[in-house]
Amino acid sequence: MKPRTYLLGIACVLVAAEFVCDKLISAESSPPGEPRWIEIGSERAVIVRDSKSADDRNALAWTIDSSEPIDWTLLEKDVEHFYEQYDVKEIWVVNLSDKKKIGTVADKGGYVRPGSHRTLSVAWGPLSDNGRRFALAAYQWKWGTDTLLLLDVGPDDSRSTQIGPVLDKAIEAQIKHAKPRTRGPFDSTYLLTGLPELGKRTGFSDPFTVGIPFVTKDRENDAKVSEGILTLKLVRGAEGPAASVAKTIPGPLPDDPFSESARLAKADRELNAIYSALLKRLDRSEQNALRIEQRVWVERRNQQADDALRTKDTAESSRIVRDRILRQLTEQRSAELRKQLEPDQRSPSPE
């Protein structure tokens, strides 16, 4: 390679790196040290990512359908490759504390890796006085939610009921009332991923009440016809758990202020706005210095959040703890950068 070409290549790499840093100053890594599988008797099952309850007591796990020896080291070295290489045999509901299989999810559903054409997500409720809890599990397709299950989970057993049709019926009634000329058919997506473990509008507000955000589209033209929040009342019956729709609240989906993930997202947006405004006020050398400083801060922030997981209270969710630390550090960084703006300049509003 000629010297000029080499220098040009290096310059392009640096420009690309600066662009990524400017736009992704809040990039996060996955929490380290989290077990990726559970051994129960003679069997080993992969813990479905982001499927643990807030107290780390319950999770979903999948066994592997393979006649060949399984390369478990691949799960540690290249988790994406592992998920692509192996198929699901069965999905379990597990008691992590006691290392016990307590039930199965009836529909194994093919792929369970996030981002695949059929993704499994779960939201756990808090424990009730009798030591049981409800949970919601959903298979998401690109067209909407294919299966929505209500789980009733105890220390030693688990029961489930398909509740999707109940919710679909309530949404269709709301659409018929608000838009009588809209005939359907409709496809609804129930948004379980990212629901707060304890929330006021979304997530579980108590062991028997949960708010589920939804988006409904017209199947023929793929146009959104409704969105909002369904409030469900959950009960345990002799034949299994059941849900009824207590309230339908149509309207745009807001972030739940009780969710640490929502608070972190808001803090990230504010920091991005302040950081971008500050960059515009600096000359080139000062911009480069700020970018380097910001990269160091991102690495230090993520490391502090990872360190906090090692000393966390075992009753708290790793995700909640990490989001809380990231948010606090992000807010501190915003305050630092805000001081560097002109004293009479108002802080920019996040988009």
mmCIF file of C-alpha atoms in Angstrom:
data_model
loop_
_atom_site.group_PDB
_atom_site.id
_atom_site.type_symbol
_atom_site.label_atom_id
_atom_site.label_comp_id
_atom_site.label_asym_id
_atom_site.label_seq_id
_atom_site.Cartn_x
_atom_site.Cartn_y
_atom_site.Cartn_z
ATOM 1 C CA MET A 1 0.000 0.000 0.000
ATOM 2 C CA LYS A 2 1.315 3.456 -0.876
ATOM 3 C CA PRO A 3 1.954 5.834 2.065
ATOM 4 C CA ARG A 4 -0.740 8.278 0.934
ATOM 5 C CA THR A 5 -3.304 5.495 0.565
ATOM 6 C CA TYR A 6 -2.366 4.135 3.982
ATOM 7 C CA LEU A 7 -2.815 7.520 5.633
ATOM 8 C CA LEU A 8 -6.148 7.995 3.904
ATOM 9 C CA GLY A 9 -7.313 4.616 5.199
ATOM 10 C CA ILE A 10 -6.332 5.497 8.759
ATOM 11 C CA ALA A 11 -8.117 8.835 8.465
ATOM 12 C CA CYS A 12 -11.303 7.136 7.287
ATOM 13 C CA VAL A 13 -11.189 4.732 10.214
ATOM 14 C CA LEU A 14 -10.752 7.600 12.674
ATOM 15 C CA VAL A 15 -13.630 9.567 11.153
ATOM 16 C CA ALA A 16 -15.880 6.506 11.313
ATOM 17 C CA ALA A 17 -14.892 5.882 14.922
ATOM 18 C CA GLU A 18 -15.654 9.497 15.837
ATOM 19 C CA PHE A 19 -19.062 9.271 14.155
ATOM 20 C CA VAL A 20 -19.945 6.106 16.036
ATOM 21 C CA CYS A 21 -18.820 7.618 19.317
ATOM 22 C CA ASP A 22 -20.880 10.756 18.716
ATOM 23 C CA LYS A 23 -24.045 8.727 18.095
ATOM 24 C CA LEU A 24 -23.503 5.845 20.486
ATOM 25 C CA ILE A 25 -21.950 7.402 23.548
ATOM 26 C CA SER A 26 -24.181 5.282 25.739
ATOM 27 C CA ALA A 27 -23.348 1.885 24.260
ATOM 28 C CA GLU A 28 -23.603 -0.909 26.795
ATOM 29 C CA SER A 29 -22.132 -4.348 27.119
ATOM 30 C CA SER A 30 -23.922 -7.400 28.473
ATOM 31 C CA PRO A 31 -23.589 -8.025 32.210
ATOM 32 C CA PRO A 32 -20.646 -10.355 32.844
ATOM 33 C CA GLY A 33 -20.696 -13.487 34.938
ATOM 34 C CA GLU A 34 -24.335 -14.364 34.299
ATOM 35 C CA PRO A 35 -24.818 -18.151 33.975
ATOM 36 C CA ARG A 36 -25.936 -19.110 30.477
ATOM 37 C CA TRP A 37 -27.306 -22.556 31.326
ATOM 38 C CA ILE A 38 -28.711 -24.597 34.179
ATOM 39 C CA GLU A 39 -28.064 -28.251 34.989
ATOM 40 C CA ILE A 40 -31.040 -30.192 36.312
ATOM 41 C CA GLY A 41 -30.337 -33.844 36.956
ATOM 42 C CA SER A 42 -28.596 -35.255 33.909
ATOM 43 C CA GLU A 43 -29.895 -32.549 31.563
ATOM 44 C CA ARG A 44 -28.560 -29.124 30.730
ATOM 45 C CA ALA A 45 -30.782 -26.295 29.464
ATOM 46 C CA VAL A 46 -29.883 -22.886 28.054
ATOM 47 C CA ILE A 47 -31.380 -19.976 29.989
ATOM 48 C CA VAL A 48 -33.408 -17.846 27.586
ATOM 49 C CA ARG A 49 -31.815 -14.414 27.456
ATOM 50 C CA ASP A 50 -33.595 -11.667 29.404
ATOM 51 C CA SER A 51 -36.027 -14.234 30.826
ATOM 52 C CA LYS A 52 -35.095 -14.078 34.516
ATOM 53 C CA SER A 53 -37.500 -12.757 37.117
ATOM 54 C CA ALA A 54 -36.512 -9.671 39.112
ATOM 55 C CA ASP A 55 -35.493 -11.775 42.114
ATOM 56 C CA ASP A 56 -33.548 -14.281 39.955
ATOM 57 C CA ARG A 57 -35.833 -17.032 41.204
ATOM 58 C CA ASN A 58 -37.474 -18.052 37.917
ATOM 59 C CA ALA A 59 -36.577 -18.122 34.238
ATOM 60 C CA LEU A 60 -37.298 -19.889 30.990
ATOM 61 C CA ALA A 61 -34.755 -22.352 29.618
ATOM 62 C CA TRP A 62 -34.544 -24.461 26.474
ATOM 63 C CA THR A 63 -33.121 -27.894 25.855
ATOM 64 C CA ILE A 64 -31.311 -28.732 22.636
ATOM 65 C CA ASP A 65 -32.580 -31.032 19.910
ATOM 66 C CA SER A 66 -29.393 -32.645 18.620
ATOM 67 C CA SER A 67 -28.191 -36.187 18.019
ATOM 68 C CA GLU A 68 -24.586 -34.962 17.914
ATOM 69 C CA PRO A 69 -22.432 -33.907 20.890
ATOM 70 C CA ILE A 70 -23.180 -30.319 21.914
ATOM 71 C CA ASP A 71 -20.339 -27.798 21.964
ATOM 72 C CA TRP A 72 -21.165 -25.971 25.192
ATOM 73 C CA THR A 73 -17.973 -23.922 25.003
ATOM 74 C CA LEU A 74 -19.482 -22.196 21.975
ATOM 75 C CA LEU A 75 -22.162 -20.722 24.234
ATOM 76 C CA GLU A 76 -19.419 -18.870 26.106
ATOM 77 C CA LYS A 77 -17.257 -17.978 23.105
ATOM 78 C CA ASP A 78 -19.883 -17.030 20.505
ATOM 79 C CA VAL A 79 -23.433 -17.007 21.828
ATOM 80 C CA GLU A 80 -24.930 -15.819 18.529
ATOM 81 C CA HIS A 81 -23.361 -18.751 16.677
ATOM 82 C CA PHE A 82 -24.608 -21.146 19.366
ATOM 83 C CA TYR A 83 -28.191 -19.904 18.990
ATOM 84 C CA GLU A 84 -27.975 -20.274 15.219
ATOM 85 C CA GLN A 85 -26.432 -23.737 15.293
ATOM 86 C CA TYR A 86 -28.794 -25.544 17.669
ATOM 87 C CA ASP A 87 -32.556 -26.076 17.565
ATOM 88 C CA VAL A 88 -35.008 -26.043 20.445
ATOM 89 C CA LYS A 89 -36.276 -29.349 21.777
ATOM 90 C CA GLU A 90 -38.367 -28.117 24.701
ATOM 91 C CA ILE A 91 -38.833 -24.903 26.687
ATOM 92 C CA TRP A 92 -38.926 -25.213 30.452
ATOM 93 C CA VAL A 93 -40.131 -23.019 33.260
ATOM 94 C CA VAL A 94 -37.420 -23.359 35.893
ATOM 95 C CA ASN A 95 -36.868 -22.584 39.545
ATOM 96 C CA LEU A 96 -33.297 -21.264 39.466
ATOM 97 C CA SER A 97 -32.943 -21.121 43.237
ATOM 98 C CA ASP A 98 -33.664 -24.837 43.651
ATOM 99 C CA LYS A 99 -32.337 -25.870 40.211
ATOM 100 C CA LYS A 100 -35.656 -27.449 39.388
ATOM 101 C CA LYS A 101 -37.782 -27.852 36.265
ATOM 102 C CA ILE A 102 -41.315 -26.904 37.294
ATOM 103 C CA GLY A 103 -43.135 -26.907 33.967
ATOM 104 C CA THR A 104 -42.959 -26.484 30.213
ATOM 105 C CA VAL A 105 -44.190 -23.939 27.717
ATOM 106 C CA ALA A 106 -46.542 -25.924 25.508
ATOM 107 C CA ASP A 107 -45.555 -24.259 22.239
ATOM 108 C CA LYS A 108 -41.789 -24.628 21.802
ATOM 109 C CA GLY A 109 -41.971 -22.072 19.020
ATOM 110 C CA GLY A 110 -38.821 -22.675 17.015
ATOM 111 C CA TYR A 111 -36.171 -20.044 17.526
ATOM 112 C CA VAL A 112 -35.965 -18.213 20.836
ATOM 113 C CA ARG A 113 -33.033 -15.920 20.146
ATOM 114 C CA PRO A 114 -33.792 -12.177 20.220
ATOM 115 C CA GLY A 115 -34.108 -10.693 16.757
ATOM 116 C CA SER A 116 -35.033 -13.959 15.061
ATOM 117 C CA HIS A 117 -38.194 -14.396 13.012
ATOM 118 C CA ARG A 118 -39.953 -15.782 16.084
ATOM 119 C CA THR A 119 -38.773 -14.425 19.417
ATOM 120 C CA LEU A 120 -39.827 -15.485 22.906
ATOM 121 C CA SER A 121 -40.178 -12.815 25.591
ATOM 122 C CA VAL A 122 -41.414 -13.006 29.180
ATOM 123 C CA ALA A 123 -42.526 -10.627 31.939
ATOM 124 C CA TRP A 124 -42.664 -11.833 35.551
ATOM 125 C CA GLY A 125 -44.928 -10.534 38.273
ATOM 126 C CA PRO A 126 -44.036 -10.181 41.959
ATOM 127 C CA LEU A 127 -44.537 -13.048 44.390
ATOM 128 C CA SER A 128 -47.872 -13.175 46.173
ATOM 129 C CA ASP A 129 -48.322 -14.223 49.802
ATOM 130 C CA ASN A 130 -48.681 -17.908 48.910
ATOM 131 C CA GLY A 131 -45.309 -18.003 47.144
ATOM 132 C CA ARG A 132 -46.765 -18.101 43.630
ATOM 133 C CA ARG A 133 -46.463 -15.562 40.845
ATOM 134 C CA PHE A 134 -47.971 -14.812 37.471
ATOM 135 C CA ALA A 135 -45.948 -14.308 34.322
ATOM 136 C CA LEU A 136 -46.681 -13.470 30.699
ATOM 137 C CA ALA A 137 -44.856 -15.181 27.843
ATOM 138 C CA ALA A 138 -45.225 -14.178 24.195
ATOM 139 C CA TYR A 139 -43.986 -15.387 20.842
ATOM 140 C CA GLN A 140 -43.464 -12.402 18.577
ATOM 141 C CA TRP A 141 -43.507 -12.576 14.784
ATOM 142 C CA LYS A 142 -42.836 -9.646 12.491
ATOM 143 C CA TRP A 143 -46.620 -9.522 11.940
ATOM 144 C CA GLY A 144 -47.505 -9.405 15.635
ATOM 145 C CA THR A 145 -47.865 -11.612 18.692
ATOM 146 C CA ASP A 146 -48.457 -15.198 17.649
ATOM 147 C CA THR A 147 -49.051 -16.685 21.101
ATOM 148 C CA LEU A 148 -49.617 -14.965 24.452
ATOM 149 C CA LEU A 149 -49.548 -17.200 27.518
ATOM 150 C CA LEU A 150 -50.442 -16.481 31.131
ATOM 151 C CA LEU A 151 -48.318 -18.568 33.503
ATOM 152 C CA ASP A 152 -49.164 -19.377 37.109
ATOM 153 C CA VAL A 153 -45.852 -20.366 38.681
ATOM 154 C CA GLY A 154 -45.200 -21.865 42.102
ATOM 155 C CA PRO A 155 -42.107 -23.294 43.787
ATOM 156 C CA ASP A 156 -42.747 -26.766 42.339
ATOM 157 C CA ASP A 157 -45.224 -26.402 39.473
ATOM 158 C CA SER A 158 -46.392 -24.199 36.628
ATOM 159 C CA ARG A 159 -49.686 -23.936 34.729
ATOM 160 C CA SER A 160 -50.433 -21.891 31.625
ATOM 161 C CA THR A 161 -53.363 -20.563 29.603
ATOM 162 C CA GLN A 162 -53.508 -18.943 26.166
ATOM 163 C CA ILE A 163 -55.002 -15.473 26.736
ATOM 164 C CA GLY A 164 -54.295 -13.854 23.372
ATOM 165 C CA PRO A 165 -57.881 -14.263 22.077
ATOM 166 C CA VAL A 166 -59.278 -12.500 25.169
ATOM 167 C CA LEU A 167 -57.082 -9.459 24.546
ATOM 168 C CA ASP A 168 -57.695 -9.498 20.794
ATOM 169 C CA LYS A 169 -61.447 -9.396 21.391
ATOM 170 C CA ALA A 170 -61.162 -6.379 23.708
ATOM 171 C CA ILE A 171 -59.026 -4.461 21.204
ATOM 172 C CA GLU A 172 -61.345 -5.243 18.308
ATOM 173 C CA ALA A 173 -64.293 -3.968 20.351
ATOM 174 C CA GLN A 174 -62.413 -0.726 21.018
ATOM 175 C CA ILE A 175 -61.576 -0.324 17.316
ATOM 176 C CA LYS A 176 -65.180 -1.009 16.311
ATOM 177 C CA HIS A 177 -66.356 1.697 18.696
ATOM 178 C CA ALA A 178 -63.736 4.295 17.675
ATOM 179 C CA LYS A 179 -63.468 3.452 13.962
ATOM 180 C CA PRO A 180 -66.657 1.642 12.899
ATOM 181 C CA ARG A 181 -65.646 1.591 9.230
ATOM 182 C CA THR A 182 -62.436 -0.305 9.946
ATOM 183 C CA ARG A 183 -63.258 -3.962 9.401
ATOM 184 C CA GLY A 184 -59.975 -5.825 9.776
ATOM 185 C CA PRO A 185 -58.696 -8.484 10.059
ATOM 186 C CA PHE A 186 -56.193 -7.160 12.589
ATOM 187 C CA ASP A 187 -52.810 -8.207 13.951
ATOM 188 C CA SER A 188 -51.896 -7.098 17.469
ATOM 189 C CA THR A 189 -48.469 -6.991 19.076
ATOM 190 C CA TYR A 190 -48.274 -7.180 22.870
ATOM 191 C CA LEU A 191 -45.063 -5.536 24.039
ATOM 192 C CA LEU A 192 -43.584 -7.561 26.886
ATOM 193 C CA THR A 193 -39.913 -6.818 26.236
ATOM 194 C CA GLY A 194 -38.702 -4.075 28.545
ATOM 195 C CA LEU A 195 -41.804 -4.014 30.758
ATOM 196 C CA PRO A 196 -40.870 -2.759 34.234
ATOM 197 C CA GLU A 197 -41.052 -5.372 36.976
ATOM 198 C CA LEU A 198 -43.047 -2.864 39.000
ATOM 199 C CA GLY A 199 -44.887 -0.136 37.125
ATOM 200 C CA LYS A 200 -47.778 2.244 37.476
ATOM 201 C CA ARG A 201 -49.114 2.233 33.916
ATOM 202 C CA THR A 202 -47.291 -0.728 32.385
ATOM 203 C CA GLY A 203 -45.930 -3.869 33.973
ATOM 204 C CA PHE A 204 -47.233 -5.370 37.209
ATOM 205 C CA SER A 205 -48.676 -2.829 39.627
ATOM 206 C CA ASP A 206 -49.420 -5.668 42.081
ATOM 207 C CA PRO A 207 -49.338 -9.499 41.924
ATOM 208 C CA PHE A 208 -52.778 -9.628 40.247
ATOM 209 C CA THR A 209 -52.795 -6.560 37.964
ATOM 210 C CA VAL A 210 -50.683 -5.907 34.884
ATOM 211 C CA GLY A 211 -50.642 -3.245 32.177
ATOM 212 C CA ILE A 212 -49.627 -4.436 28.698
ATOM 213 C CA PRO A 213 -48.817 -1.998 25.874
ATOM 214 C CA PHE A 214 -50.207 -3.008 22.486
ATOM 215 C CA VAL A 215 -50.061 -1.934 18.854
ATOM 216 C CA THR A 216 -52.690 -3.158 16.370
ATOM 217 C CA LYS A 217 -52.418 -3.016 12.580
ATOM 218 C CA ASP A 218 -54.769 -3.686 9.714
ATOM 219 C CA ARG A 219 -53.495 -6.899 8.162
ATOM 220 C CA GLU A 220 -54.252 -5.986 4.556
ATOM 221 C CA ASN A 221 -52.477 -2.619 4.348
ATOM 222 C CA ASP A 222 -50.129 -2.986 7.350
ATOM 223 C CA ALA A 223 -51.383 0.329 8.771
ATOM 224 C CA LYS A 224 -51.612 1.036 12.494
ATOM 225 C CA VAL A 225 -55.225 1.375 13.603
ATOM 226 C CA SER A 226 -54.867 1.397 17.384
ATOM 227 C CA GLU A 227 -52.359 1.470 20.221
ATOM 228 C CA GLY A 228 -52.553 1.835 23.954
ATOM 229 C CA ILE A 229 -52.448 -0.108 27.203
ATOM 230 C CA LEU A 230 -54.608 -3.012 28.360
ATOM 231 C CA THR A 231 -55.018 -3.422 32.119
ATOM 232 C CA LEU A 232 -55.570 -7.072 33.021
ATOM 233 C CA LYS A 233 -56.886 -8.658 36.197
ATOM 234 C CA LEU A 234 -55.390 -12.095 36.832
ATOM 235 C CA VAL A 235 -56.942 -14.946 38.809
ATOM 236 C CA ARG A 236 -56.108 -18.549 39.664
ATOM 237 C CA GLY A 237 -58.811 -21.089 38.958
ATOM 238 C CA ALA A 238 -59.271 -24.823 39.252
ATOM 239 C CA GLU A 239 -58.655 -25.256 35.530
ATOM 240 C CA GLY A 240 -55.713 -22.876 35.370
ATOM 241 C CA PRO A 241 -54.941 -19.148 35.400
ATOM 242 C CA ALA A 242 -57.263 -16.685 33.668
ATOM 243 C CA ALA A 243 -57.200 -13.021 32.658
ATOM 244 C CA SER A 244 -59.901 -10.436 32.079
ATOM 245 C CA VAL A 245 -59.505 -6.987 30.546
ATOM 246 C CA ALA A 246 -60.382 -4.425 33.212
ATOM 247 C CA LYS A 247 -59.550 -1.337 31.162
ATOM 248 C CA THR A 248 -58.451 -0.342 27.668
ATOM 249 C CA ILE A 249 -56.559 2.953 27.448
ATOM 250 C CA PRO A 250 -56.052 3.971 23.804
ATOM 251 C CA GLY A 251 -53.367 6.470 22.871
ATOM 252 C CA PRO A 252 -49.613 6.819 22.247
ATOM 253 C CA LEU A 253 -47.418 4.590 24.366
ATOM 254 C CA PRO A 254 -45.493 6.615 26.968
ATOM 255 C CA ASP A 255 -42.433 5.471 28.878
ATOM 256 C CA ASP A 256 -43.397 4.278 32.330
ATOM 257 C CA PRO A 257 -41.679 6.644 34.779
ATOM 258 C CA PHE A 258 -41.260 3.763 37.224
ATOM 259 C CA SER A 259 -39.080 1.820 34.789
ATOM 260 C CA GLU A 260 -35.324 2.137 35.264
ATOM 261 C CA SER A 261 -34.867 1.357 31.574
ATOM 262 C CA ALA A 262 -37.151 4.288 30.682
ATOM 263 C CA ARG A 263 -35.255 6.594 33.025
ATOM 264 C CA LEU A 264 -31.953 5.464 31.528
ATOM 265 C CA ALA A 265 -33.232 6.094 27.996
ATOM 266 C CA LYS A 266 -34.297 9.609 28.999
ATOM 267 C CA ALA A 267 -30.906 10.291 30.613
ATOM 268 C CA ASP A 268 -29.140 9.016 27.482
ATOM 269 C CA ARG A 269 -31.180 11.328 25.247
ATOM 270 C CA GLU A 270 -30.385 14.317 27.445
ATOM 271 C CA LEU A 271 -26.675 13.511 27.504
ATOM 272 C CA ASN A 272 -26.606 13.075 23.724
ATOM 273 C CA ALA A 273 -28.245 16.476 23.264
ATOM 274 C CA ILE A 274 -25.815 18.250 25.611
ATOM 275 C CA TYR A 275 -22.792 16.456 24.157
ATOM 276 C CA SER A 276 -23.775 17.331 20.571
ATOM 277 C CA ALA A 277 -24.404 20.974 21.468
ATOM 278 C CA LEU A 278 -21.033 21.217 23.189
ATOM 279 C CA LEU A 279 -19.197 19.696 20.222
ATOM 280 C CA LYS A 280 -20.593 22.407 17.941
ATOM 281 C CA ARG A 281 -19.080 25.126 20.138
ATOM 282 C CA LEU A 282 -15.541 23.700 20.146
ATOM 283 C CA ASP A 283 -12.749 23.974 17.618
ATOM 284 C CA ARG A 284 -11.366 20.841 15.985
ATOM 285 C CA SER A 285 -8.644 20.112 18.545
ATOM 286 C CA GLU A 286 -11.083 20.618 21.419
ATOM 287 C CA GLN A 287 -13.617 18.347 19.710
ATOM 288 C CA ASN A 288 -11.033 15.568 19.420
ATOM 289 C CA ALA A 289 -10.116 15.982 23.076
ATOM 290 C CA LEU A 290 -13.777 15.782 24.116
ATOM 291 C CA ARG A 291 -14.339 12.667 22.010
ATOM 292 C CA ILE A 292 -11.387 10.923 23.647
ATOM 293 C CA GLU A 293 -12.623 11.999 27.066
ATOM 294 C CA GLN A 294 -16.099 10.696 26.245
ATOM 295 C CA ARG A 295 -14.812 7.299 25.119
ATOM 296 C CA VAL A 296 -12.892 6.940 28.374
ATOM 297 C CA TRP A 297 -15.990 7.942 30.323
ATOM 298 C CA VAL A 298 -18.180 5.378 28.520
ATOM 299 C CA GLU A 299 -15.719 2.590 29.337
ATOM 300 C CA ARG A 300 -15.436 3.707 32.960
ATOM 301 C CA ARG A 301 -19.220 4.016 33.316
ATOM 302 C CA ASN A 302 -19.844 0.513 31.978
ATOM 303 C CA GLN A 303 -17.135 -0.918 34.224
ATOM 304 C CA GLN A 304 -18.672 0.718 37.301
ATOM 305 C CA ALA A 305 -22.067 -0.745 36.404
ATOM 306 C CA ASP A 306 -20.519 -4.191 35.946
ATOM 307 C CA ASP A 307 -18.756 -3.909 39.312
ATOM 308 C CA ALA A 308 -22.051 -3.021 40.993
ATOM 309 C CA LEU A 309 -23.568 -6.320 39.825
ATOM 310 C CA ARG A 310 -20.997 -8.290 41.779
ATOM 311 C CA THR A 311 -22.098 -6.739 45.077
ATOM 312 C CA LYS A 312 -25.824 -6.337 44.411
ATOM 313 C CA ASP A 313 -28.570 -7.547 46.706
ATOM 314 C CA THR A 314 -29.568 -11.001 45.458
ATOM 315 C CA ALA A 315 -33.241 -10.000 45.616
ATOM 316 C CA GLU A 316 -32.793 -7.363 42.925
ATOM 317 C CA SER A 317 -32.792 -7.937 39.184
ATOM 318 C CA SER A 318 -29.379 -7.578 37.544
ATOM 319 C CA ARG A 319 -30.952 -5.571 34.745
ATOM 320 C CA ILE A 320 -32.588 -3.107 37.159
ATOM 321 C CA VAL A 321 -29.381 -2.632 39.157
ATOM 322 C CA ARG A 322 -27.292 -2.061 36.048
ATOM 323 C CA ASP A 323 -29.785 0.362 34.494
ATOM 324 C CA ARG A 324 -29.937 2.316 37.758
ATOM 325 C CA ILE A 325 -26.147 2.696 37.984
ATOM 326 C CA LEU A 326 -25.878 3.617 34.298
ATOM 327 C CA ARG A 327 -28.614 6.223 34.706
ATOM 328 C CA GLN A 328 -27.019 7.798 37.773
ATOM 329 C CA LEU A 329 -23.609 8.026 36.118
ATOM 330 C CA THR A 330 -25.161 9.374 32.911
ATOM 331 C CA GLU A 331 -26.990 12.099 34.825
ATOM 332 C CA GLN A 332 -23.726 13.046 36.552
ATOM 333 C CA ARG A 333 -21.967 13.269 33.198
ATOM 334 C CA SER A 334 -24.741 15.465 31.809
ATOM 335 C CA ALA A 335 -24.270 17.840 34.742
ATOM 336 C CA GLU A 336 -20.514 18.000 34.085
ATOM 337 C CA LEU A 337 -20.907 18.774 30.384
ATOM 338 C CA ARG A 338 -23.707 21.244 31.028
ATOM 339 C CA LYS A 339 -21.302 23.386 33.073
ATOM 340 C CA GLN A 340 -19.067 23.711 30.012
ATOM 341 C CA LEU A 341 -21.829 25.384 28.006
ATOM 342 C CA GLU A 342 -22.268 29.143 28.151
ATOM 343 C CA PRO A 343 -23.746 30.146 31.532
ATOM 344 C CA ASP A 344 -26.593 31.936 29.810
ATOM 345 C CA GLN A 345 -27.260 29.146 27.290
ATOM 346 C CA ARG A 346 -30.189 26.896 28.032
ATOM 347 C CA SER A 347 -29.518 23.172 27.952
ATOM 348 C CA PRO A 348 -30.844 21.599 24.751
ATOM 349 C CA SER A 349 -33.915 19.444 25.067
ATOM 350 C CA PRO A 350 -33.540 15.755 24.150
ATOM 351 C CA GLU A 351 -35.489 14.725 21.083
#
